[in-house]
PDB file of C-alpha atoms in Angstrom:
ATOM      1  CA  GLY C   1     -41.998  11.099 -36.067  1.00 47.00           C
ATOM      2  CA  ALA C   2     -40.193  12.671 -32.945  1.00 41.00           C
ATOM      3  CA  PRO C   3     -38.478  15.781 -33.249  1.00 41.00           C
ATOM      4  CA  GLU C   4     -34.869  16.112 -33.984  1.00 43.00           C
ATOM      5  CA  THR C   5     -32.990  17.616 -30.981  1.00 44.00           C
ATOM      6  CA  SER C   6     -29.457  16.124 -31.504  1.00 40.00           C
ATOM      7  CA  ASP C   7     -26.259  18.602 -31.644  1.00 42.00           C
ATOM      8  CA  ALA C   8     -23.026  17.079 -32.737  1.00 41.00           C
ATOM      9  CA  ALA C   9     -22.099  15.785 -29.187  1.00 41.00           C
ATOM     10  CA  ASN C  10     -25.690  13.735 -28.611  1.00 43.00           C
ATOM     11  CA  SER C  11     -25.662  12.433 -32.178  1.00 44.00           C
ATOM     12  CA  ASP C  12     -22.144  10.561 -32.014  1.00 47.00           C
ATOM     13  CA  THR C  13     -22.752   9.348 -28.381  1.00 55.00           C
ATOM     14  CA  ASP C  14     -26.567   8.886 -27.523  1.00 83.00           C
ATOM     15  CA  LEU C  15     -25.842   9.929 -23.685  1.00 91.00           C
ATOM     16  CA  THR C  16     -28.729   9.789 -21.417  1.00 93.00           C
ATOM     17  CA  ASP C  17     -29.698  12.708 -19.037  1.00 94.00           C
ATOM     18  CA  GLU C  18     -28.363  10.746 -16.075  1.00 94.00           C
ATOM     19  CA  ASP C  19     -25.094  10.332 -18.228  1.00 94.00           C
ATOM     20  CA  TRP C  20     -24.651  14.303 -18.860  1.00 95.00           C
ATOM     21  CA  SER C  21     -25.624  14.861 -14.891  1.00 95.00           C
ATOM     22  CA  ILE C  22     -22.610  12.716 -14.230  1.00 94.00           C
ATOM     23  CA  VAL C  23     -20.554  14.881 -16.550  1.00 95.00           C
ATOM     24  CA  ASP C  24     -22.071  18.283 -14.843  1.00 95.00           C
ATOM     25  CA  GLN C  25     -21.620  16.744 -11.421  1.00 94.00           C
ATOM     26  CA  VAL C  26     -18.004  16.136 -12.035  1.00 95.00           C
ATOM     27  CA  LEU C  27     -17.648  19.849 -13.325  1.00 95.00           C
ATOM     28  CA  THR C  28     -19.529  21.848 -11.084  1.00 94.00           C
ATOM     29  CA  GLY C  29     -20.318  19.481  -8.106  1.00 92.00           C
ATOM     30  CA  PHE C  30     -17.243  19.543  -5.969  1.00 91.00           C
ATOM     31  CA  PRO C  31     -15.156  22.403  -4.288  1.00 91.00           C
ATOM     32  CA  ASP C  32     -12.944  24.331  -6.758  1.00 90.00           C
ATOM     33  CA  ALA C  33      -9.681  22.651  -4.593  1.00 92.00           C
ATOM     34  CA  VAL C  34     -10.564  19.303  -5.667  1.00 91.00           C
ATOM     35  CA  PRO C  35      -8.583  18.305  -8.402  1.00 91.00           C
ATOM     36  CA  LEU C  36     -10.558  16.830 -11.580  1.00 92.00           C
ATOM     37  CA  GLU C  37      -9.065  13.425 -11.840  1.00 89.00           C
ATOM     38  CA  ASP C  38     -10.212  13.219  -8.077  1.00 88.00           C
ATOM     39  CA  ARG C  39     -13.768  14.157  -9.201  1.00 91.00           C
ATOM     40  CA  VAL C  40     -13.563  11.746 -12.168  1.00 91.00           C
ATOM     41  CA  ALA C  41     -12.191   8.807  -9.785  1.00 85.00           C
ATOM     42  CA  ALA C  42     -15.344   9.717  -7.532  1.00 85.00           C
ATOM     43  CA  ALA C  43     -17.677   9.291 -10.279  1.00 88.00           C
ATOM     44  CA  MET C  44     -16.290   6.629 -12.003  1.00 82.00           C
ATOM     45  CA  GLY C  45     -18.279   3.851 -10.085  1.00 76.00           C
ATOM     46  CA  GLY C  46     -21.569   5.368 -11.410  1.00 82.00           C
ATOM     47  CA  MET C  47     -20.386   5.644 -14.997  1.00 84.00           C
ATOM     48  CA  HIS C  48     -22.482   3.704 -17.919  1.00 82.00           C
ATOM     49  CA  PRO C  49     -20.338   2.011 -20.364  1.00 79.00           C
ATOM     50  CA  ARG C  50     -21.611   3.959 -22.668  1.00 86.00           C
ATOM     51  CA  LEU C  51     -20.420   7.055 -20.837  1.00 89.00           C
ATOM     52  CA  VAL C  52     -16.943   5.979 -20.703  1.00 85.00           C
ATOM     53  CA  MET C  53     -16.733   5.128 -24.120  1.00 84.00           C
ATOM     54  CA  ALA C  54     -18.093   8.720 -25.210  1.00 89.00           C
ATOM     55  CA  LEU C  55     -15.475  10.170 -22.693  1.00 91.00           C
ATOM     56  CA  ARG C  56     -12.440   8.520 -23.943  1.00 85.00           C
ATOM     57  CA  SER C  57     -13.486   9.367 -27.513  1.00 87.00           C
ATOM     58  CA  ALA C  58     -14.132  12.859 -26.544  1.00 90.00           C
ATOM     59  CA  ALA C  59     -10.481  12.729 -25.284  1.00 89.00           C
ATOM     60  CA  ASP C  60      -9.075  11.861 -28.578  1.00 84.00           C
ATOM     61  CA  SER C  61     -10.704  14.497 -30.354  1.00 81.00           C
ATOM     62  CA  SER C  62      -8.860  17.625 -31.339  1.00 71.00           C
ATOM     63  CA  GLY C  63     -11.647  20.062 -30.672  1.00 64.00           C
ATOM     64  CA  ASP C  64     -10.672  21.932 -33.696  1.00 63.00           C
ATOM     65  CA  ASP C  65     -14.296  21.188 -35.159  1.00 58.00           C
ATOM     66  CA  VAL C  66     -16.519  24.219 -35.949  1.00 52.00           C
ATOM     67  CA  GLU C  67     -19.363  22.552 -34.334  1.00 61.00           C
ATOM     68  CA  ASP C  68     -17.663  22.024 -31.027  1.00 64.00           C
ATOM     69  CA  SER C  69     -20.424  22.620 -28.558  1.00 83.00           C
ATOM     70  CA  SER C  70     -20.182  23.378 -25.312  1.00 87.00           C
ATOM     71  CA  SER C  71     -21.654  19.720 -24.246  1.00 87.00           C
ATOM     72  CA  ALA C  72     -18.500  18.448 -26.427  1.00 88.00           C
ATOM     73  CA  GLN C  73     -15.989  20.666 -24.685  1.00 90.00           C
ATOM     74  CA  LYS C  74     -17.424  19.424 -21.473  1.00 92.00           C
ATOM     75  CA  LEU C  75     -17.375  15.627 -22.459  1.00 93.00           C
ATOM     76  CA  ARG C  76     -13.656  16.167 -23.813  1.00 93.00           C
ATOM     77  CA  GLU C  77     -12.643  18.316 -20.501  1.00 93.00           C
ATOM     78  CA  VAL C  78     -13.806  15.288 -18.390  1.00 94.00           C
ATOM     79  CA  GLY C  79     -12.645  12.872 -20.867  1.00 93.00           C
ATOM     80  CA  LYS C  80      -8.858  14.010 -20.680  1.00 93.00           C
ATOM     81  CA  ALA C  81      -8.917  13.938 -16.869  1.00 92.00           C
ATOM     82  CA  MET C  82     -10.190  10.526 -17.048  1.00 90.00           C
ATOM     83  CA  SER C  83      -7.834   9.388 -19.608  1.00 87.00           C
ATOM     84  CA  SER C  84      -5.004  10.672 -17.706  1.00 87.00           C
ATOM     85  CA  LEU C  85      -6.809   9.071 -14.433  1.00 83.00           C
ATOM     86  CA  LEU C  86      -6.620   5.563 -16.182  1.00 79.00           C
ATOM     87  CA  ASP C  87      -3.146   6.035 -17.452  1.00 80.00           C
ATOM     88  CA  GLY C  88      -1.570   6.916 -14.115  1.00 79.00           C
ATOM     89  CA  ARG C  89      -3.208   5.636 -10.931  1.00 74.00           C
ATOM     90  CA  LEU C  90      -5.304   2.891 -12.477  1.00 80.00           C
ATOM     91  CA  LYS C  91      -2.714   1.664 -14.420  1.00 85.00           C
ATOM     92  CA  ASP C  92      -1.573  -0.980 -11.320  1.00 86.00           C
ATOM     93  CA  GLY C  93      -5.445  -2.143 -10.637  1.00 86.00           C
ATOM     94  CA  ARG C  94      -5.159  -2.768 -14.304  1.00 87.00           C
ATOM     95  CA  ASP C  95      -2.242  -4.914 -14.450  1.00 90.00           C
ATOM     96  CA  LEU C  96      -3.321  -6.924 -11.347  1.00 92.00           C
ATOM     97  CA  LEU C  97      -6.463  -7.588 -13.356  1.00 92.00           C
ATOM     98  CA  ALA C  98      -4.906  -8.402 -16.339  1.00 90.00           C
ATOM     99  CA  SER C  99      -2.673 -10.900 -14.119  1.00 91.00           C
ATOM    100  CA  LEU C 100      -5.826 -12.408 -12.264  1.00 91.00           C
ATOM    101  CA  LEU C 101      -7.557 -12.938 -15.702  1.00 88.00           C
ATOM    102  CA  THR C 102      -4.450 -15.236 -17.049  1.00 88.00           C
ATOM    103  CA  SER C 103      -3.742 -17.410 -13.956  1.00 85.00           C
ATOM    104  CA  GLY C 104      -5.250 -20.096 -15.897  1.00 79.00           C
ATOM    105  CA  GLU C 105      -7.366 -21.906 -13.315  1.00 82.00           C
ATOM    106  CA  ILE C 106      -9.534 -20.928 -10.196  1.00 81.00           C
ATOM    107  CA  ARG C 107      -7.245 -22.175  -7.489  1.00 86.00           C
ATOM    108  CA  LYS C 108      -4.286 -20.363  -8.602  1.00 90.00           C
ATOM    109  CA  LEU C 109      -6.733 -17.221  -9.062  1.00 90.00           C
ATOM    110  CA  ASP C 110      -8.047 -17.346  -5.888  1.00 91.00           C
ATOM    111  CA  GLY C 111      -4.217 -17.685  -4.234  1.00 92.00           C
ATOM    112  CA  LEU C 112      -3.229 -14.649  -6.304  1.00 94.00           C
ATOM    113  CA  ILE C 113      -6.295 -12.932  -5.022  1.00 94.00           C
ATOM    114  CA  GLY C 114      -5.156 -13.753  -1.243  1.00 93.00           C
ATOM    115  CA  ARG C 115      -1.636 -12.524  -1.950  1.00 94.00           C
ATOM    116  CA  ALA C 116      -2.923  -9.267  -3.455  1.00 94.00           C
ATOM    117  CA  ALA C 117      -4.886  -8.573  -0.666  1.00 92.00           C
ATOM    118  CA  LYS C 118      -1.895  -9.147   1.617  1.00 92.00           C
ATOM    119  CA  ASP C 119       0.148  -6.663  -0.277  1.00 91.00           C
ATOM    120  CA  GLY C 120      -2.594  -4.101  -0.153  1.00 89.00           C
ATOM    121  CA  LYS C 121      -3.344  -4.048  -3.495  1.00 89.00           C
ATOM    122  CA  LEU C 122      -7.288  -4.659  -3.738  1.00 88.00           C
ATOM    123  CA  ASP C 123      -7.510  -0.700  -3.353  1.00 84.00           C
ATOM    124  CA  MET C 124      -9.645   1.807  -4.760  1.00 78.00           C
ATOM    125  CA  ALA C 125      -7.973   1.733  -7.927  1.00 79.00           C
ATOM    126  CA  PHE C 126      -8.606  -1.852  -8.419  1.00 88.00           C
ATOM    127  CA  PHE C 127     -11.930  -2.061  -7.328  1.00 87.00           C
ATOM    128  CA  SER C 128     -12.731   0.947 -10.170  1.00 82.00           C
ATOM    129  CA  VAL C 129     -10.955  -1.031 -12.680  1.00 86.00           C
ATOM    130  CA  LEU C 130     -13.107  -4.116 -11.723  1.00 89.00           C
ATOM    131  CA  ASN C 131     -16.225  -2.487 -11.477  1.00 86.00           C
ATOM    132  CA  MET C 132     -15.928  -0.944 -15.072  1.00 83.00           C
ATOM    133  CA  ASN C 133     -14.865  -4.397 -16.623  1.00 87.00           C
ATOM    134  CA  ILE C 134     -17.892  -5.834 -14.869  1.00 88.00           C
ATOM    135  CA  ARG C 135     -19.965  -3.571 -16.400  1.00 84.00           C
ATOM    136  CA  ASP C 136     -18.556  -3.609 -19.882  1.00 83.00           C
ATOM    137  CA  ALA C 137     -18.814  -7.105 -19.906  1.00 83.00           C
ATOM    138  CA  ALA C 138     -22.600  -7.302 -18.580  1.00 84.00           C
ATOM    139  CA  TYR C 139     -23.146  -4.503 -21.213  1.00 79.00           C
ATOM    140  CA  GLU C 140     -21.453  -6.191 -24.115  1.00 76.00           C
ATOM    141  CA  ALA C 141     -23.383  -9.461 -23.106  1.00 75.00           C
ATOM    142  CA  SER C 142     -26.356  -7.629 -23.132  1.00 78.00           C
ATOM    143  CA  ARG C 143     -25.761  -6.047 -26.679  1.00 75.00           C
ATOM    144  CA  MET C 144     -24.106  -8.640 -29.188  1.00 66.00           C
ATOM    145  CA  SER C 145     -24.806 -11.173 -31.331  1.00 69.00           C
ATOM    146  CA  PRO C 146     -22.999 -14.550 -30.875  1.00 70.00           C
ATOM    147  CA  GLU C 147     -20.919 -13.685 -33.911  1.00 73.00           C
ATOM    148  CA  GLU C 148     -19.973 -10.262 -32.388  1.00 66.00           C
ATOM    149  CA  GLN C 149     -19.056 -11.658 -29.055  1.00 62.00           C
ATOM    150  CA  ALA C 150     -17.036 -14.385 -30.926  1.00 65.00           C
ATOM    151  CA  LYS C 151     -15.255 -11.478 -33.011  1.00 62.00           C
ATOM    152  CA  LEU C 152     -14.653  -9.511 -29.404  1.00 58.00           C
ATOM    153  CA  GLU C 153     -12.945 -12.477 -27.820  1.00 60.00           C
ATOM    154  CA  GLU C 154     -10.054 -12.871 -30.544  1.00 57.00           C
ATOM    155  CA  THR C 155      -9.021  -9.638 -29.438  1.00 51.00           C
ATOM    156  CA  ARG C 156      -9.581 -10.191 -25.746  1.00 53.00           C
ATOM    157  CA  VAL C 157      -6.997 -11.144 -22.804  1.00 51.00           C
ATOM    158  CA  SER C 158      -8.365 -14.820 -22.234  1.00 49.00           C
ATOM    159  CA  VAL C 159      -9.932 -15.615 -19.116  1.00 49.00           C
ATOM    160  CA  PRO C 160      -9.622 -19.076 -17.430  1.00 48.00           C
ATOM    161  CA  THR C 161     -12.914 -20.681 -18.215  1.00 44.00           C
ATOM    162  CA  ASN C 162     -13.698 -24.413 -18.556  1.00 41.00           C
ATOM    163  CA  ASP C 163     -16.080 -23.878 -21.664  1.00 45.00           C
ATOM    164  CA  GLU C 164     -16.071 -21.125 -24.801  1.00 46.00           C
ATOM    165  CA  SER C 165     -18.817 -19.147 -23.243  1.00 47.00           C
ATOM    166  CA  GLY C 166     -17.374 -16.165 -24.340  1.00 52.00           C
ATOM    167  CA  THR C 167     -18.610 -13.014 -23.260  1.00 52.00           C
ATOM    168  CA  ALA C 168     -20.762 -14.913 -20.430  1.00 54.00           C
ATOM    169  CA  GLY C 169     -17.555 -16.882 -19.382  1.00 80.00           C
ATOM    170  CA  ARG C 170     -16.047 -13.356 -19.081  1.00 83.00           C
ATOM    171  CA  LEU C 171     -18.628 -11.574 -17.020  1.00 87.00           C
ATOM    172  CA  GLN C 172     -19.046 -14.838 -14.715  1.00 88.00           C
ATOM    173  CA  ILE C 173     -15.040 -14.689 -13.858  1.00 89.00           C
ATOM    174  CA  LEU C 174     -15.022 -11.129 -13.222  1.00 92.00           C
ATOM    175  CA  GLN C 175     -17.847 -11.312 -10.664  1.00 92.00           C
ATOM    176  CA  HIS C 176     -16.178 -14.595  -9.419  1.00 92.00           C
ATOM    177  CA  ILE C 177     -12.980 -12.220  -8.906  1.00 93.00           C
ATOM    178  CA  TYR C 178     -15.085  -9.565  -7.227  1.00 94.00           C
ATOM    179  CA  THR C 179     -16.568 -11.744  -4.931  1.00 94.00           C
ATOM    180  CA  ARG C 180     -13.188 -13.474  -3.788  1.00 94.00           C
ATOM    181  CA  CYS C 181     -12.153  -9.843  -3.486  1.00 93.00           C
ATOM    182  CA  GLN C 182     -14.420  -8.895  -1.531  1.00 92.00           C
ATOM    183  CA  GLU C 183     -13.917 -11.542   0.906  1.00 93.00           C
ATOM    184  CA  GLU C 184     -10.332 -11.295   1.257  1.00 91.00           C
ATOM    185  CA  VAL C 185     -10.738  -7.145   2.466  1.00 87.00           C
ATOM    186  CA  GLU C 186     -13.391  -8.445   4.588  1.00 88.00           C
ATOM    187  CA  LYS C 187     -10.832 -10.903   6.277  1.00 85.00           C
ATOM    188  CA  THR C 188      -8.118  -7.902   6.576  1.00 75.00           C
ATOM    189  CA  VAL C 189     -10.792  -5.595   8.100  1.00 73.00           C
ATOM    190  CA  ALA C 190     -12.674  -7.459  10.502  1.00 64.00           C
ATOM    191  CA  PRO C 191     -11.489  -7.407  14.028  1.00 62.00           C
ATOM    192  CA  GLY C 192     -10.039 -10.317  15.469  1.00 60.00           C
ATOM    193  CA  ALA C 193     -10.209 -12.380  12.449  1.00 47.00           C
TER     194      ALA C 193
END
């Protein structure tokens, strides 16, 4: 068999080299003056859901473990910054996305998106939240059995779909929201529109 080279952090999370390079980039790839939260915000768009989950669970861990490796400490440090970012700045984006997802029908959804664009709410925080949700939905759709998808649907904010297509429906509606938001942002940016 293959040699086992997993320390405590890797065995829990199965992070790839790419995931670790993002963590290292956040910790060391910026001038010291840039706050950690800003670094996390900049890197978040490229994070795989697996890394986001690992960071969230690392942020919740106490760090009193005997086997607290340097990689576990890195995850916890970045995870705590991500949690405070999600709880603070991204809260408005999350709230907006939740209201779009619960709007009930496409026409109403499009109206809400137009209003959000006029109010300047389609900002970096909103697109960060939206992109994370799209990635999560795509990741779930690729990994889950229909039974698992059904269980997940019981705990999730409902999405306006015409059928009971589970995670695929969530992914489709998130992609629709993304496309419409992009169109609205382009309208407001385009000169002479």
